Amino acid sequence: MSFQREGLSPNLAALRQCLKEAEGIAGLPAAELSALLERADSHAFNLVVVGEFKRGKSSVINALIGADILPVGVVPLTAIATVLSHGEWLAVTVAFQNGERREVPPEALWDYVTEKGNPRNEKGVAEVWIAYPSDWLKSGVRLVDTPGIGSVYRHNTDVTYRFLPRADAVLFLLSVDQPVGQAEYDFLKKVGEYAGKIFFLLNKADLLAEEDLEESVAFSTRVIAEAMGRPVPVFPVSARLALEGQAAGDAGLLELSRFPAFSAALSRFLMEEKGNALVVSVARNLQRLVSQARFTAELARQSLRTPVEELERKIAAFEGKRQEIAQAKHDFAILLESEIKQLASLAVADDVEAFKTRLTREIEADTEKKFAELRHLPSGELSEVLQRFVIDEVRDGYDEWREQEDDKLAQAFHAICARFTAKIDETVDELYRFSSELFAIPFGAVRAESGWSVQSGFYYKFWSEPPSLRIITSSFVLALPKFLGDRLILKEALNHARDTADTQAGRLRYDFAQRLDKSMRAFKAAMLGRIDATLEGIETAVRRGVEIGAVGTREADARERELFSTLEALDGLAARLERLMAQAGGL
């Protein structure tokens, strides 16, 4: 099966082959190889589709995967970010803001992602995930359909803006039948801050004659170049004709849609460019393991030729180094725990408190406005409406902010991990350098980057609040004259807003702290385990030489042939990794 069918670039396919080959070479740690292979296989690339409402974003995605999966229509439809990834069969999973995940029939998709089926997201949907057996998605590409900006539904624009930090590349949709507006122009500038690669599509090209289309493309190209500060290509396409051509197997209709030219450019980017950074990163990590395994094998060979008495002296010297490293491990753990606690207790806590204060002020003001608008309602109904309003406002506010804070937290945690990974690398390299000098064996250190991140596990609990956080409108209040009772209802609603915002802030602080602590413990165990594995590998190689030397030359000769074979395999793998990184642009 070719790499095109598998959705893999040649470099990524070659990397996977190197990783599979490494599994059969003695001395390479199985757990770390498995982690590298998983990273190569599960690498997700977010291709986010954005633009104003009614530009045809859902139609373009349908055309890319060759199937009518996403709903399309004549009114603003997409209200929820919808993520398409590869799966063995079509499956739709709805992720709710309360943490629930529910698989729904594909035909029910409309009920969750559209304004008509889910107005103002009254069902509390966070995201919708669609798995689909498209070869185009097999390389780890995730297509993200976002709500259109600039519609009457402000929350749609907010969802799209929140998704930009997750974009690895962007498909920006324009339309020949609508000139670029101010909201679109401003959004163009914002997209450029996040995405390194942007493809601009001028959809509905079939609506214009050739001359008019050329004029539209020229105008859009000028406007985009002005907004982006650089010239950019614009692809005129007709997603409608592309889908019709695919359904009918009509090559002429496909050509008329102009979609193949865009699709080819996008495929070249995905196949040739997007995976290269991943290839270089994973290959360099593998190269580091190969270098360490090669040193250990050379050490084992030399131990076979060194007198036992001399080996014992060098083992004793190495034991002294082990004690020094034990102190370094202790210091590493204390410093790491201290930094993570500081991140949770200071930076995150301050962010949560500042946002809570700002949100509370905004909701209090909005609640008073809502009260003024609705005070004509009966007191009981007014109380219920205000309670619902407060909960919606607190939920929407925290939902938007939490995603931003998640990104900020993940970046801060990754930065800490990168620094401490560098410290562990230095400690491991120090062990190898010490052993290199002790046993007179060359060693070349290889630098590699950290790939750790923090995972989200937060979910809202608005429907399980203690009674103290709910508006309890007593019969006494309802029995008061309306002008008196309504003022008490407003006061209770404002207190409810403050209490609910404070409760959610506390839950966020706890969640962030727990997630950081859990991620820190996993990271610490993995890093300290690397030091222990290095110590054990070096010492085992030497001690086995002592044991074999005490037995006789026949065992020593057999062991040396085994080690020679391992070194040949490691050298061959190292050479292929060098060529691979050069091809991927890493050298």
Coordinates of C-alpha atoms in Angstrom, one line a residue:
M1 CA 0.0 0.0 0.0
S2 CA 1.5 3.3 -1.0
F3 CA 2.1 6.2 1.3
Q4 CA -0.4 8.3 -0.6
R5 CA -3.1 5.8 0.3
E6 CA -2.0 5.7 3.9
G7 CA -2.0 9.5 4.1
L8 CA 1.7 9.5 5.1
S9 CA 4.4 11.7 3.6
P10 CA 7.5 9.8 2.4
N11 CA 9.5 11.3 5.3
L12 CA 6.9 10.3 7.9
A13 CA 6.7 6.8 6.4
A14 CA 10.5 6.5 6.5
L15 CA 10.5 7.7 10.2
R16 CA 7.9 5.0 11.1
Q17 CA 10.1 2.4 9.4
C18 CA 13.1 3.5 11.5
L19 CA 11.1 3.3 14.7
K20 CA 9.8 -0.2 13.9
E21 CA 13.4 -1.3 13.0
A22 CA 14.6 0.2 16.3
E23 CA 12.3 -2.1 18.2
G24 CA 14.4 -5.1 17.1
I25 CA 17.8 -3.6 18.2
A26 CA 19.1 -4.6 21.6
G27 CA 19.8 -1.7 24.0
L28 CA 17.1 0.7 22.8
P29 CA 14.5 1.3 25.6
A30 CA 11.2 -0.1 24.5
A31 CA 9.1 2.4 26.5
E32 CA 10.7 5.4 24.9
L33 CA 10.5 3.8 21.4
S34 CA 6.8 3.2 22.0
A35 CA 6.2 6.8 23.1
L36 CA 8.0 8.1 20.0
L37 CA 6.0 5.8 17.7
E38 CA 2.8 6.9 19.3
R39 CA 3.8 10.5 18.8
A40 CA 4.5 9.9 15.2
D41 CA 1.2 8.1 14.6
S42 CA -1.1 10.3 16.7
H43 CA 0.2 13.7 15.6
A44 CA -2.8 15.8 15.1
F45 CA -2.7 18.8 12.7
N46 CA -5.6 21.2 13.1
L47 CA -6.7 22.6 9.7
V48 CA -9.3 25.2 10.8
V49 CA -11.8 26.5 8.3
V50 CA -12.9 30.1 9.0
G51 CA -14.7 33.1 7.5
E52 CA -17.8 35.1 7.6
F53 CA -21.2 33.3 7.7
K54 CA -22.6 32.0 4.4
R55 CA -19.2 31.8 2.7
G56 CA -19.7 28.0 2.3
K57 CA -17.2 26.6 4.9
S58 CA -19.2 23.5 5.5
S59 CA -19.6 22.9 1.7
V60 CA -15.8 23.2 1.2
I61 CA -15.2 20.6 4.0
N62 CA -17.7 18.3 2.4
A63 CA -15.9 18.7 -0.9
L64 CA -12.5 18.0 0.7
I65 CA -13.7 14.7 2.2
G66 CA -16.0 13.9 -0.8
A67 CA -19.2 13.4 1.2
D68 CA -22.2 15.4 2.4
I69 CA -21.5 15.1 6.1
L70 CA -21.9 18.7 7.4
P71 CA -25.2 20.5 7.1
V72 CA -25.5 23.3 4.6
G73 CA -28.3 25.8 3.9
V74 CA -29.3 29.4 3.2
V75 CA -29.2 30.8 6.7
P76 CA -26.3 30.9 9.2
L77 CA -26.0 27.3 10.2
T78 CA -22.9 26.2 12.1
A79 CA -23.1 27.3 15.7
I80 CA -20.7 24.9 17.3
A81 CA -17.1 24.0 16.3
T82 CA -17.2 20.7 14.5
V83 CA -14.0 18.5 14.3
L84 CA -13.6 15.9 11.6
S85 CA -10.9 13.2 12.0
H86 CA -10.3 9.8 10.5
G87 CA -12.2 6.8 11.7
E88 CA -13.1 3.3 10.4
W89 CA -16.7 4.3 10.1
L90 CA -18.9 7.4 10.3
A91 CA -19.6 8.3 13.9
V92 CA -20.7 11.5 15.6
T93 CA -19.9 12.3 19.2
V94 CA -21.2 15.3 21.0
A95 CA -19.1 16.7 23.9
F96 CA -21.1 18.7 26.3
Q97 CA -19.9 21.5 28.6
N98 CA -20.8 19.4 31.7
G99 CA -18.2 16.8 30.7
E100 CA -20.7 14.3 29.2
R101 CA -19.9 12.7 25.9
R102 CA -22.7 11.1 23.8
E103 CA -22.6 9.3 20.5
V104 CA -25.6 10.3 18.3
P105 CA -26.9 9.2 14.9
P106 CA -25.3 11.1 12.0
E107 CA -28.7 12.3 11.0
A108 CA -29.0 14.0 14.4
L109 CA -26.0 16.2 13.7
W110 CA -28.3 19.1 12.7
D111 CA -29.8 19.2 16.2
Y112 CA -26.5 20.0 17.9
V113 CA -24.4 22.1 15.5
T114 CA -26.9 24.5 13.9
E115 CA -28.6 27.6 15.1
K116 CA -32.0 26.2 14.3
G117 CA -31.4 22.9 16.1
N118 CA -29.5 24.4 19.0
P119 CA -30.3 28.1 19.3
R120 CA -27.7 30.0 21.3
N121 CA -26.3 26.6 22.3
E122 CA -29.1 26.0 24.7
K123 CA -28.1 22.3 24.8
G124 CA -24.7 23.2 26.3
V125 CA -22.5 21.6 23.6
A126 CA -18.8 22.2 23.8
E127 CA -17.7 20.6 20.5
V128 CA -18.9 17.9 18.1
W129 CA -16.4 15.3 16.8
I130 CA -17.1 13.4 13.6
A131 CA -15.1 10.3 12.6
Y132 CA -15.1 9.5 8.9
P133 CA -13.2 6.9 6.8
S134 CA -11.6 9.4 4.5
D135 CA -8.1 8.6 3.2
W136 CA -7.5 12.3 3.2
L137 CA -7.7 12.4 7.0
K138 CA -5.4 9.4 7.7
S139 CA -2.2 11.4 8.2
G140 CA -3.6 13.0 11.4
V141 CA -5.2 16.0 9.8
R142 CA -8.2 17.3 11.7
L143 CA -10.6 19.5 9.8
V144 CA -12.4 22.0 12.0
D145 CA -15.6 23.7 10.9
T146 CA -16.1 26.9 12.9
P147 CA -19.1 29.2 13.2
G148 CA -19.2 32.1 10.8
I149 CA -18.0 35.5 12.1
G150 CA -20.1 38.6 11.6
S151 CA -23.6 37.1 11.9
V152 CA -26.3 38.4 14.2
Y153 CA -25.2 35.6 16.6
R154 CA -22.3 37.1 18.6
H155 CA -21.5 33.8 20.3
N156 CA -20.7 32.3 16.9
T157 CA -18.0 34.8 16.4
D158 CA -16.6 34.3 19.9
V159 CA -16.3 30.5 19.3
T160 CA -14.4 31.0 16.1
Y161 CA -12.0 33.5 17.7
R162 CA -11.3 31.0 20.6
F163 CA -10.4 28.3 18.1
L164 CA -7.6 30.3 16.4
P165 CA -4.9 29.5 18.9
R166 CA -5.4 25.8 18.1
A167 CA -4.9 26.3 14.3
D168 CA -1.8 24.8 12.6
A169 CA -3.1 26.1 9.3
V170 CA -6.2 27.9 8.2
L171 CA -8.5 27.8 5.2
F172 CA -10.0 31.3 5.0
L173 CA -13.3 31.4 3.0
L174 CA -14.4 34.4 0.9
S175 CA -17.2 34.5 -1.6
V176 CA -17.5 36.0 -5.1
D177 CA -21.0 37.3 -4.4
Q178 CA -20.0 39.4 -1.3
P179 CA -17.2 41.9 -1.1
V180 CA -14.8 41.8 1.8
G181 CA -16.4 43.6 4.8
Q182 CA -14.8 45.4 7.7
A183 CA -15.4 42.5 10.1
E184 CA -13.8 40.1 7.6
Y185 CA -10.9 42.5 7.1
D186 CA -10.3 42.8 10.9
F187 CA -10.6 39.0 11.2
L188 CA -7.9 38.5 8.4
K189 CA -5.4 40.4 10.5
K190 CA -6.3 38.3 13.6
V191 CA -5.9 35.0 11.8
G192 CA -2.4 36.0 10.7
E193 CA -1.3 36.3 14.3
Y194 CA -1.9 32.5 14.9
A195 CA -1.6 30.5 11.7
G196 CA 1.7 30.0 9.9
K197 CA 0.0 28.9 6.7
I198 CA -3.2 30.3 5.4
F199 CA -5.0 29.2 2.2
F200 CA -7.5 31.7 0.8
L201 CA -10.5 30.4 -1.1
L202 CA -12.9 32.5 -3.2
N203 CA -16.0 30.2 -3.1
K204 CA -19.0 30.2 -5.4
A205 CA -16.8 30.8 -8.5
D206 CA -19.5 29.2 -10.7
L207 CA -21.8 32.3 -10.1
L208 CA -19.6 34.6 -12.2
A209 CA -18.5 34.7 -15.8
E210 CA -14.8 34.3 -16.4
E211 CA -14.1 38.0 -16.9
D212 CA -16.0 38.9 -13.7
L213 CA -14.3 36.1 -11.8
E214 CA -10.9 37.4 -12.7
E215 CA -11.9 40.9 -11.5
S216 CA -13.2 39.4 -8.2
V217 CA -10.0 37.4 -7.7
A218 CA -7.9 40.5 -8.4
F219 CA -9.9 42.6 -5.9
S220 CA -9.8 40.0 -3.1
T221 CA -6.1 39.4 -3.7
R222 CA -5.4 43.1 -3.2
V223 CA -7.5 43.4 -0.1
I224 CA -5.9 40.3 1.5
A225 CA -2.4 41.4 0.7
E226 CA -3.1 44.7 2.3
A227 CA -4.5 43.1 5.5
M228 CA -1.7 40.4 5.7
G229 CA 1.1 42.7 4.7
R230 CA 2.3 40.4 2.0
P231 CA 1.1 39.0 -1.3
V232 CA -0.9 35.7 -1.1
P233 CA -2.4 33.3 -3.6
V234 CA -6.2 33.2 -3.8
F235 CA -7.9 30.0 -5.1
P236 CA -11.3 30.5 -6.8
V237 CA -13.4 27.4 -6.3
S238 CA -17.0 26.1 -6.5
A239 CA -17.5 23.6 -3.6
R240 CA -21.0 22.9 -5.0
L241 CA -19.7 21.8 -8.5
A242 CA -16.9 19.9 -6.8
L243 CA -19.4 17.8 -4.7
E244 CA -21.6 17.3 -7.8
G245 CA -18.6 16.2 -9.8
Q246 CA -17.5 13.8 -7.1
A247 CA -20.9 12.3 -6.7
A248 CA -21.4 11.8 -10.4
G249 CA -17.8 10.7 -11.1
D250 CA -17.7 13.6 -13.7
A251 CA -14.1 14.7 -14.3
G252 CA -15.2 17.6 -16.5
L253 CA -17.5 19.0 -13.7
L254 CA -14.6 18.6 -11.2
E255 CA -12.3 20.5 -13.5
L256 CA -15.0 23.2 -14.0
S257 CA -15.2 23.6 -10.2
R258 CA -11.5 24.5 -10.1
F259 CA -11.3 22.5 -6.8
P260 CA -8.5 20.1 -8.0
A261 CA -6.0 23.0 -8.2
F262 CA -6.7 24.1 -4.7
S263 CA -6.8 20.5 -3.4
A264 CA -3.5 19.7 -5.0
A265 CA -1.8 22.7 -3.4
L266 CA -3.3 21.8 0.0
S267 CA -2.2 18.2 -0.4
R268 CA 1.3 19.2 -1.2
F269 CA 1.5 21.3 1.9
L270 CA 0.1 18.5 4.1
M271 CA 2.1 15.8 2.5
E272 CA 5.5 17.6 2.1
E273 CA 5.6 20.4 4.7
K274 CA 3.3 19.9 7.7
G275 CA 5.0 16.6 8.9
N276 CA 8.6 17.7 8.5
A277 CA 8.9 19.4 11.9
L278 CA 7.4 16.3 13.5
V279 CA 9.8 14.1 11.6
V280 CA 12.9 16.1 12.6
S281 CA 11.8 16.2 16.3
V282 CA 11.0 12.5 16.6
A283 CA 14.1 11.5 14.5
R284 CA 16.3 13.6 16.8
N285 CA 14.9 11.9 19.9
L286 CA 15.5 8.6 18.3
Q287 CA 19.0 9.6 17.3
R288 CA 19.7 10.5 20.9
L289 CA 18.6 7.0 22.0
V290 CA 20.8 5.4 19.3
S291 CA 23.8 7.4 20.5
Q292 CA 23.3 6.3 24.1
A293 CA 22.7 2.7 23.1
R294 CA 25.8 2.7 21.0
F295 CA 28.0 4.0 23.8
T296 CA 26.6 1.3 26.1
A297 CA 27.4 -1.4 23.6
E298 CA 30.9 -0.1 23.1
L299 CA 31.3 0.0 26.9
A300 CA 30.2 -3.6 27.1
R301 CA 32.7 -4.6 24.4
Q302 CA 35.6 -2.9 26.1
S303 CA 34.7 -4.4 29.4
L304 CA 35.2 -7.8 27.8
R305 CA 38.9 -6.9 27.1
T306 CA 39.7 -5.1 30.3
P307 CA 41.1 -7.0 33.3
V308 CA 38.6 -7.7 36.0
E309 CA 40.6 -5.9 38.7
E310 CA 40.6 -2.7 36.6
L311 CA 36.9 -3.0 35.9
E312 CA 36.2 -3.3 39.6
R313 CA 38.1 -0.1 40.3
K314 CA 36.2 1.7 37.6
I315 CA 32.9 0.4 39.0
A316 CA 33.8 1.8 42.4
A317 CA 34.5 5.2 40.8
F318 CA 31.2 5.0 39.0
E319 CA 29.4 4.3 42.4
G320 CA 30.8 7.7 43.6
K321 CA 29.2 9.4 40.6
R322 CA 25.9 7.6 41.4
Q323 CA 25.8 9.2 44.8
E324 CA 26.3 12.6 43.3
I325 CA 23.5 12.0 40.8
A326 CA 21.2 10.9 43.6
Q327 CA 21.5 14.4 45.1
A328 CA 20.9 15.9 41.6
K329 CA 17.7 13.9 41.4
H330 CA 16.5 15.1 44.8
D331 CA 17.2 18.7 43.8
F332 CA 15.4 18.2 40.5
A333 CA 12.3 16.9 42.2
I334 CA 12.1 19.8 44.7
L335 CA 12.7 22.5 42.1
L336 CA 10.1 21.0 39.8
E337 CA 7.4 20.7 42.4
S338 CA 8.1 24.2 43.6
E339 CA 7.7 25.7 40.2
I340 CA 4.5 23.9 39.4
K341 CA 3.0 24.8 42.8
Q342 CA 4.0 28.4 42.2
L343 CA 2.3 28.3 38.8
A344 CA -0.9 27.0 40.3
S345 CA -1.0 29.1 43.5
L346 CA 0.2 32.4 42.0
A347 CA -0.1 32.8 38.2
V348 CA -3.3 30.7 37.7
A349 CA -5.0 31.8 40.9
D350 CA -4.3 35.5 40.1
D351 CA -5.8 35.0 36.6
V352 CA -8.9 33.3 38.0
E353 CA -9.4 35.9 40.7
A354 CA -9.0 38.8 38.2
F355 CA -11.4 37.3 35.7
K356 CA -14.0 36.5 38.4
T357 CA -13.9 40.1 39.6
R358 CA -14.4 41.4 36.0
L359 CA -17.0 38.9 35.2
T360 CA -19.0 39.5 38.3
R361 CA -19.1 43.3 37.6
E362 CA -20.3 42.6 34.1
I363 CA -23.0 40.2 35.1
E364 CA -24.3 42.4 37.9
A365 CA -24.7 45.2 35.3
D366 CA -26.3 42.9 32.8
T367 CA -28.6 41.5 35.4
E368 CA -29.8 44.9 36.4
K369 CA -30.5 45.7 32.7
K370 CA -32.4 42.4 32.3
F371 CA -34.4 43.1 35.4
A372 CA -35.4 46.5 34.0
E373 CA -36.5 44.9 30.8
L374 CA -38.5 42.1 32.4
R375 CA -39.9 43.6 35.6
H376 CA -43.3 43.7 34.1
L377 CA -43.4 39.9 34.5
P378 CA -45.1 38.2 37.5
S379 CA -42.7 38.0 40.4
G380 CA -42.3 34.2 40.3
E381 CA -41.6 34.2 36.6
L382 CA -39.2 37.1 36.9
S383 CA -37.2 35.3 39.6
E384 CA -36.9 32.1 37.4
V385 CA -35.9 34.1 34.3
L386 CA -33.2 36.0 36.3
Q387 CA -31.9 32.8 37.7
R388 CA -31.6 31.2 34.3
F389 CA -30.0 34.4 32.9
V390 CA -27.3 34.5 35.7
I391 CA -26.4 30.9 35.1
D392 CA -26.1 31.3 31.4
E393 CA -24.0 34.4 31.7
V394 CA -21.6 32.8 34.2
R395 CA -21.3 29.7 32.1
D396 CA -20.7 31.5 28.9
G397 CA -18.2 33.8 30.5
Y398 CA -16.2 31.1 32.1
D399 CA -16.4 28.8 29.1
E400 CA -14.8 31.4 26.9
W401 CA -12.1 32.4 29.4
R402 CA -11.3 28.9 30.5
E403 CA -10.2 27.9 26.9
Q404 CA -7.9 30.9 26.8
E405 CA -6.5 30.1 30.2
D406 CA -6.1 26.4 29.2
D407 CA -3.9 27.5 26.3
K408 CA -1.9 29.8 28.5
L409 CA -1.5 27.1 31.1
A410 CA -0.4 24.5 28.6
Q411 CA 2.2 26.8 27.2
A412 CA 3.5 27.7 30.7
F413 CA 3.7 24.0 31.7
H414 CA 5.4 23.1 28.4
A415 CA 8.0 25.8 29.0
I416 CA 8.7 24.4 32.5
C417 CA 8.9 20.9 31.1
A418 CA 11.3 22.0 28.4
R419 CA 13.6 23.6 30.9
F420 CA 13.6 20.6 33.2
T421 CA 14.0 18.2 30.3
A422 CA 17.1 20.2 29.4
K423 CA 18.3 19.7 33.0
I424 CA 17.7 15.9 32.8
D425 CA 19.5 15.8 29.5
E426 CA 22.5 17.5 31.0
T427 CA 22.5 15.0 33.9
V428 CA 22.3 12.0 31.6
D429 CA 24.9 13.5 29.3
E430 CA 27.1 14.1 32.3
L431 CA 26.8 10.4 33.2
Y432 CA 27.8 9.4 29.7
R433 CA 30.7 11.9 29.7
F434 CA 32.0 10.7 33.0
S435 CA 31.8 7.1 31.8
S436 CA 33.4 8.2 28.5
E437 CA 36.4 9.6 30.3
L438 CA 36.5 6.7 32.9
F439 CA 36.5 4.0 30.2
A440 CA 38.1 6.0 27.4
I441 CA 35.2 5.6 24.9
P442 CA 34.0 8.5 22.7
F443 CA 30.5 9.8 23.2
G444 CA 28.6 12.5 21.3
A445 CA 25.5 14.0 23.0
V446 CA 22.4 14.7 20.9
R447 CA 19.9 17.4 21.8
A448 CA 16.2 16.8 21.6
E449 CA 13.1 18.7 22.5
S450 CA 10.4 18.0 25.1
G451 CA 6.9 16.9 23.9
W452 CA 5.0 17.1 27.2
S453 CA 1.7 18.9 27.6
V454 CA -1.1 19.3 30.2
Q455 CA -4.4 17.7 29.6
S456 CA -7.8 19.2 30.4
G457 CA -10.2 17.4 32.7
F458 CA -12.4 20.3 33.8
Y459 CA -16.2 20.1 33.6
Y460 CA -19.0 22.4 34.9
K461 CA -21.3 21.5 37.7
F462 CA -24.0 24.1 37.4
W463 CA -26.8 21.7 38.0
S464 CA -25.6 20.3 41.3
E465 CA -25.2 23.5 43.2
P466 CA -25.9 23.5 47.0
P467 CA -29.2 25.2 47.9
S468 CA -27.3 28.2 49.2
L469 CA -26.3 29.1 45.7
R470 CA -29.8 29.0 44.2
I471 CA -32.3 31.8 44.2
I472 CA -34.9 30.8 46.7
T473 CA -37.8 33.1 46.3
S474 CA -39.9 32.8 49.5
S475 CA -43.7 33.0 49.6
F476 CA -43.2 36.1 51.8
V477 CA -41.4 37.8 48.9
L478 CA -44.0 36.8 46.4
A479 CA -46.7 38.0 48.7
L480 CA -45.2 41.5 49.0
P481 CA -46.5 44.3 46.8
K482 CA -44.7 43.9 43.4
F483 CA -42.6 47.1 43.6
L484 CA -41.2 45.8 47.0
G485 CA -40.9 42.1 46.1
D486 CA -39.2 42.8 42.8
R487 CA -36.4 44.8 44.5
L488 CA -35.7 41.8 46.8
I489 CA -35.8 39.5 43.8
L490 CA -33.1 41.7 42.1
K491 CA -31.0 41.7 45.2
E492 CA -31.2 37.9 45.4
A493 CA -30.3 37.6 41.7
L494 CA -27.2 39.8 42.2
N495 CA -26.2 37.8 45.2
H496 CA -26.7 34.6 43.1
A497 CA -24.5 36.0 40.4
R498 CA -21.7 36.8 42.9
D499 CA -22.0 33.4 44.6
T500 CA -22.1 31.4 41.4
A501 CA -19.2 33.2 39.9
D502 CA -17.2 32.7 43.1
T503 CA -18.1 28.9 43.2
Q504 CA -17.0 28.4 39.6
A505 CA -13.8 30.3 40.3
G506 CA -13.0 27.9 43.2
R507 CA -13.7 24.9 41.0
L508 CA -11.4 26.3 38.3
R509 CA -8.6 26.9 40.7
Y510 CA -8.9 23.4 42.1
D511 CA -9.1 21.9 38.6
F512 CA -6.1 23.7 37.3
A513 CA -4.1 22.8 40.4
Q514 CA -5.1 19.1 40.2
R515 CA -4.3 18.8 36.5
L516 CA -0.9 20.5 37.0
D517 CA -0.1 18.2 39.9
K518 CA -1.0 15.1 38.0
S519 CA 0.9 16.2 34.9
M520 CA 3.9 17.1 37.0
R521 CA 4.0 13.8 38.8
A522 CA 3.9 11.9 35.4
F523 CA 6.6 14.1 34.0
K524 CA 8.8 13.8 37.2
A525 CA 8.5 10.0 37.1
A526 CA 9.5 9.8 33.5
M527 CA 12.4 12.1 33.8
L528 CA 13.8 10.5 37.0
G529 CA 13.2 7.1 35.3
R530 CA 15.5 8.2 32.5
I531 CA 18.3 8.8 34.9
D532 CA 17.8 5.5 36.6
A533 CA 17.7 3.7 33.3
T534 CA 21.0 5.4 32.3
L535 CA 22.7 4.4 35.5
E536 CA 21.5 0.8 35.3
G537 CA 22.4 0.5 31.6
I538 CA 26.0 1.7 32.1
E539 CA 26.6 -0.3 35.3
T540 CA 25.0 -3.5 33.9
A541 CA 27.2 -3.3 30.7
V542 CA 30.3 -3.2 32.9
R543 CA 29.2 -5.8 35.4
R544 CA 28.3 -8.3 32.7
G545 CA 31.8 -7.9 31.4
V546 CA 33.2 -8.8 34.8
E547 CA 30.9 -11.8 35.0
I548 CA 31.7 -13.1 31.5
G549 CA 35.5 -12.4 32.0
A550 CA 35.4 -14.6 35.1
V551 CA 33.8 -17.5 33.1
G552 CA 36.0 -17.8 30.0
T553 CA 37.0 -16.7 26.5
R554 CA 34.3 -18.7 24.7
E555 CA 31.5 -16.7 26.3
A556 CA 33.4 -13.5 25.8
D557 CA 33.8 -14.2 22.1
A558 CA 30.1 -15.0 21.7
R559 CA 29.2 -11.8 23.6
E560 CA 31.5 -9.7 21.4
R561 CA 30.0 -11.0 18.2
E562 CA 26.6 -10.2 19.6
L563 CA 27.7 -6.6 20.5
F564 CA 29.3 -6.2 17.1
S565 CA 26.1 -7.1 15.4
T566 CA 24.2 -4.6 17.6
L567 CA 26.7 -1.8 16.8
E568 CA 26.3 -2.5 13.1
A569 CA 22.5 -2.2 13.4
L570 CA 22.8 1.0 15.4
D571 CA 25.3 2.6 13.0
G572 CA 23.0 1.7 10.0
L573 CA 20.0 3.2 11.8
A574 CA 22.0 6.4 12.7
A575 CA 23.0 6.9 9.1
R576 CA 19.4 6.6 7.9
L577 CA 18.3 9.1 10.6
E578 CA 20.9 11.6 9.4
R579 CA 19.7 11.3 5.8
L580 CA 16.0 11.5 6.9
M581 CA 16.6 14.7 8.9
A582 CA 18.5 16.3 6.0
Q583 CA 15.5 15.4 3.6
A584 CA 13.0 16.9 6.1
G585 CA 15.0 20.1 6.2
G586 CA 16.3 19.7 9.7
L587 CA 20.0 20.1 8.8

